Amino acid sequence: IKTRAIPIFEKTHPGMIAVFAFDNSSSHAKLANDTLNAMNMNLNPGGKQPIMRDTIFNGQVQTMVFPSDYFDETLHGKPKGMKIVLQERGLWSLGLKAFCGKNNIILENPSCCARHILAAQEDF
């Protein structure tokens, strides 16, 4: 702006005042790669889902990946998935679907599916 736009404006519009407006709204929705986001998680462990940062739940650290001493070596360092995260929080119900099909996050009953239950959590 300082080295190109302003000098051009001053040359083409002497004595005038310029007002520049910038729309950065597309960057407002950008989240860090490790942000806790239920929309990007699989129901089950592993697979194509991001590695998310650890969080605090009920005063305890909750990791989003399996530790290196986990009994199933194939899951070491892999993302846990929504089911395991909800089980660890005591929020898993048998037969719960990954996603109910409703794309709005704010629902009257956020217990309809794993995605909405997790998205309704304070840290997500």
PDB file of C-alpha atoms in Angstrom:
ATOM      1  CA  ILE A   1       0.000   0.000   0.000  1.00  0.00           C
ATOM      2  CA  LYS A   2       2.664   2.501   1.088  1.00  0.00           C
ATOM      3  CA  THR A   3       4.989   1.916  -1.834  1.00  0.00           C
ATOM      4  CA  ARG A   4       2.501   1.388  -4.675  1.00  0.00           C
ATOM      5  CA  ALA A   5      -1.123   2.353  -4.100  1.00  0.00           C
ATOM      6  CA  ILE A   6      -0.592   5.598  -2.155  1.00  0.00           C
ATOM      7  CA  PRO A   7       2.026   7.060  -4.541  1.00  0.00           C
ATOM      8  CA  ILE A   8      -0.193   6.247  -7.539  1.00  0.00           C
ATOM      9  CA  PHE A   9      -3.225   7.798  -5.838  1.00  0.00           C
ATOM     10  CA  GLU A  10      -1.298  10.950  -4.841  1.00  0.00           C
ATOM     11  CA  LYS A  11      -0.019  11.370  -8.397  1.00  0.00           C
ATOM     12  CA  THR A  12      -3.415  10.852 -10.040  1.00  0.00           C
ATOM     13  CA  HIS A  13      -5.484  12.728  -7.417  1.00  0.00           C
ATOM     14  CA  PRO A  14      -3.333  15.575  -6.022  1.00  0.00           C
ATOM     15  CA  GLY A  15      -4.687  17.227  -2.887  1.00  0.00           C
ATOM     16  CA  MET A  16      -7.333  14.523  -2.354  1.00  0.00           C
ATOM     17  CA  ILE A  17      -7.680  12.137   0.587  1.00  0.00           C
ATOM     18  CA  ALA A  18      -7.865   8.403  -0.059  1.00  0.00           C
ATOM     19  CA  VAL A  19      -9.808   5.914   2.018  1.00  0.00           C
ATOM     20  CA  PHE A  20      -8.724   2.292   1.673  1.00  0.00           C
ATOM     21  CA  ALA A  21     -10.984  -0.487   2.941  1.00  0.00           C
ATOM     22  CA  PHE A  22      -9.874  -4.093   3.232  1.00  0.00           C
ATOM     23  CA  ASP A  23     -12.040  -7.157   3.582  1.00  0.00           C
ATOM     24  CA  ASN A  24     -10.250  -9.803   5.616  1.00  0.00           C
ATOM     25  CA  SER A  25     -13.414 -11.778   6.349  1.00  0.00           C
ATOM     26  CA  SER A  26     -12.123 -14.895   4.592  1.00  0.00           C
ATOM     27  CA  SER A  27      -9.317 -15.155   7.150  1.00  0.00           C
ATOM     28  CA  HIS A  28     -11.733 -14.938  10.110  1.00  0.00           C
ATOM     29  CA  ALA A  29     -12.801 -18.549   9.620  1.00  0.00           C
ATOM     30  CA  LYS A  30      -9.223 -19.847   9.494  1.00  0.00           C
ATOM     31  CA  LEU A  31      -8.351 -22.140  12.372  1.00  0.00           C
ATOM     32  CA  ALA A  32      -5.007 -23.527  13.463  1.00  0.00           C
ATOM     33  CA  ASN A  33      -4.225 -26.975  12.063  1.00  0.00           C
ATOM     34  CA  ASP A  34      -4.439 -28.570  15.527  1.00  0.00           C
ATOM     35  CA  THR A  35      -7.671 -26.840  16.609  1.00  0.00           C
ATOM     36  CA  LEU A  36     -10.207 -29.063  18.349  1.00  0.00           C
ATOM     37  CA  ASN A  37     -12.923 -29.367  15.725  1.00  0.00           C
ATOM     38  CA  ALA A  38     -15.475 -32.182  15.780  1.00  0.00           C
ATOM     39  CA  MET A  39     -16.362 -31.479  12.134  1.00  0.00           C
ATOM     40  CA  ASN A  40     -12.955 -32.819  11.057  1.00  0.00           C
ATOM     41  CA  MET A  41     -12.999 -35.998  13.144  1.00  0.00           C
ATOM     42  CA  ASN A  42     -13.863 -39.562  12.229  1.00  0.00           C
ATOM     43  CA  LEU A  43     -16.042 -41.644  14.501  1.00  0.00           C
ATOM     44  CA  ASN A  44     -13.347 -44.310  14.836  1.00  0.00           C
ATOM     45  CA  PRO A  45      -9.594 -44.092  15.453  1.00  0.00           C
ATOM     46  CA  GLY A  46      -6.986 -43.421  12.787  1.00  0.00           C
ATOM     47  CA  GLY A  47      -7.875 -42.792   9.180  1.00  0.00           C
ATOM     48  CA  LYS A  48      -7.784 -39.439   7.473  1.00  0.00           C
ATOM     49  CA  GLN A  49      -8.331 -36.921  10.267  1.00  0.00           C
ATOM     50  CA  PRO A  50      -6.066 -34.218  11.639  1.00  0.00           C
ATOM     51  CA  ILE A  51      -3.853 -34.586  14.687  1.00  0.00           C
ATOM     52  CA  MET A  52      -5.438 -32.230  17.215  1.00  0.00           C
ATOM     53  CA  ARG A  53      -3.894 -30.613  20.269  1.00  0.00           C
ATOM     54  CA  ASP A  54      -4.398 -31.897  23.788  1.00  0.00           C
ATOM     55  CA  THR A  55      -7.099 -30.338  25.931  1.00  0.00           C
ATOM     56  CA  ILE A  56      -8.211 -30.143  29.550  1.00  0.00           C
ATOM     57  CA  PHE A  57     -11.420 -31.924  30.532  1.00  0.00           C
ATOM     58  CA  ASN A  58     -12.590 -32.010  34.171  1.00  0.00           C
ATOM     59  CA  GLY A  59      -9.176 -30.768  35.262  1.00  0.00           C
ATOM     60  CA  GLN A  60      -7.337 -33.590  33.483  1.00  0.00           C
ATOM     61  CA  VAL A  61      -5.266 -33.520  30.297  1.00  0.00           C
ATOM     62  CA  GLN A  62      -7.030 -35.373  27.503  1.00  0.00           C
ATOM     63  CA  THR A  63      -4.887 -36.275  24.512  1.00  0.00           C
ATOM     64  CA  MET A  64      -6.429 -36.517  21.065  1.00  0.00           C
ATOM     65  CA  VAL A  65      -3.929 -39.162  19.930  1.00  0.00           C
ATOM     66  CA  PHE A  66      -3.064 -42.583  21.306  1.00  0.00           C
ATOM     67  CA  PRO A  67       0.081 -42.600  23.472  1.00  0.00           C
ATOM     68  CA  SER A  68       3.185 -44.572  22.516  1.00  0.00           C
ATOM     69  CA  ASP A  69       2.492 -47.072  25.322  1.00  0.00           C
ATOM     70  CA  TYR A  70      -1.086 -47.868  24.165  1.00  0.00           C
ATOM     71  CA  PHE A  71      -1.717 -51.627  24.089  1.00  0.00           C
ATOM     72  CA  ASP A  72      -2.542 -51.631  20.343  1.00  0.00           C
ATOM     73  CA  GLU A  73       0.743 -50.654  18.698  1.00  0.00           C
ATOM     74  CA  THR A  74      -0.973 -49.946  15.360  1.00  0.00           C
ATOM     75  CA  LEU A  75      -2.702 -46.957  16.982  1.00  0.00           C
ATOM     76  CA  HIS A  76       0.389 -45.306  18.514  1.00  0.00           C
ATOM     77  CA  GLY A  77       0.322 -41.596  17.611  1.00  0.00           C
ATOM     78  CA  LYS A  78      -2.940 -41.930  15.650  1.00  0.00           C
ATOM     79  CA  PRO A  79      -5.999 -39.719  16.258  1.00  0.00           C
ATOM     80  CA  LYS A  80      -8.501 -41.224  18.686  1.00  0.00           C
ATOM     81  CA  GLY A  81     -11.704 -40.345  16.856  1.00  0.00           C
ATOM     82  CA  MET A  82     -14.967 -39.069  18.332  1.00  0.00           C
ATOM     83  CA  LYS A  83     -16.089 -42.352  19.884  1.00  0.00           C
ATOM     84  CA  ILE A  84     -12.984 -42.777  22.075  1.00  0.00           C
ATOM     85  CA  VAL A  85     -12.949 -39.082  23.043  1.00  0.00           C
ATOM     86  CA  LEU A  86     -16.622 -39.250  24.057  1.00  0.00           C
ATOM     87  CA  GLN A  87     -16.072 -42.545  25.928  1.00  0.00           C
ATOM     88  CA  GLU A  88     -13.231 -40.962  27.894  1.00  0.00           C
ATOM     89  CA  ARG A  89     -15.583 -38.121  28.828  1.00  0.00           C
ATOM     90  CA  GLY A  90     -18.432 -40.454  29.798  1.00  0.00           C
ATOM     91  CA  LEU A  91     -20.596 -39.065  26.994  1.00  0.00           C
ATOM     92  CA  TRP A  92     -20.776 -42.044  24.635  1.00  0.00           C
ATOM     93  CA  SER A  93     -24.124 -43.804  24.161  1.00  0.00           C
ATOM     94  CA  LEU A  94     -24.394 -47.204  22.503  1.00  0.00           C
ATOM     95  CA  GLY A  95     -25.670 -46.918  18.930  1.00  0.00           C
ATOM     96  CA  LEU A  96     -24.750 -43.253  18.558  1.00  0.00           C
ATOM     97  CA  LYS A  97     -24.226 -42.221  14.928  1.00  0.00           C
ATOM     98  CA  ALA A  98     -21.241 -40.188  13.802  1.00  0.00           C
ATOM     99  CA  PHE A  99     -23.442 -37.502  12.220  1.00  0.00           C
ATOM    100  CA  CYS A 100     -27.197 -36.926  12.189  1.00  0.00           C
ATOM    101  CA  GLY A 101     -27.187 -35.000   8.917  1.00  0.00           C
ATOM    102  CA  LYS A 102     -28.070 -31.597  10.372  1.00  0.00           C
ATOM    103  CA  ASN A 103     -25.347 -29.109   9.496  1.00  0.00           C
ATOM    104  CA  ASN A 104     -26.245 -26.404  12.000  1.00  0.00           C
ATOM    105  CA  ILE A 105     -24.246 -26.615  15.210  1.00  0.00           C
ATOM    106  CA  ILE A 106     -26.749 -24.905  17.514  1.00  0.00           C
ATOM    107  CA  LEU A 107     -29.476 -27.475  18.046  1.00  0.00           C
ATOM    108  CA  GLU A 108     -32.146 -27.810  20.713  1.00  0.00           C
ATOM    109  CA  ASN A 109     -30.915 -31.346  21.352  1.00  0.00           C
ATOM    110  CA  PRO A 110     -27.162 -31.602  20.739  1.00  0.00           C
ATOM    111  CA  SER A 111     -27.198 -35.275  21.796  1.00  0.00           C
ATOM    112  CA  CYS A 112     -28.415 -36.416  18.371  1.00  0.00           C
ATOM    113  CA  CYS A 113     -24.999 -37.600  17.153  1.00  0.00           C
ATOM    114  CA  ALA A 114     -21.338 -37.842  18.158  1.00  0.00           C
ATOM    115  CA  ARG A 115     -20.369 -34.799  16.100  1.00  0.00           C
ATOM    116  CA  HIS A 116     -22.917 -32.503  17.757  1.00  0.00           C
ATOM    117  CA  ILE A 117     -22.245 -33.807  21.275  1.00  0.00           C
ATOM    118  CA  LEU A 118     -18.527 -33.157  20.861  1.00  0.00           C
ATOM    119  CA  ALA A 119     -19.034 -29.805  19.107  1.00  0.00           C
ATOM    120  CA  ALA A 120     -21.207 -28.681  22.050  1.00  0.00           C
ATOM    121  CA  GLN A 121     -18.333 -29.261  24.487  1.00  0.00           C
ATOM    122  CA  GLU A 122     -16.772 -26.073  25.839  1.00  0.00           C
ATOM    123  CA  ASP A 123     -13.287 -26.920  24.541  1.00  0.00           C
ATOM    124  CA  PHE A 124     -14.496 -27.748  21.038  1.00  0.00           C
TER     125      PHE A 124
END
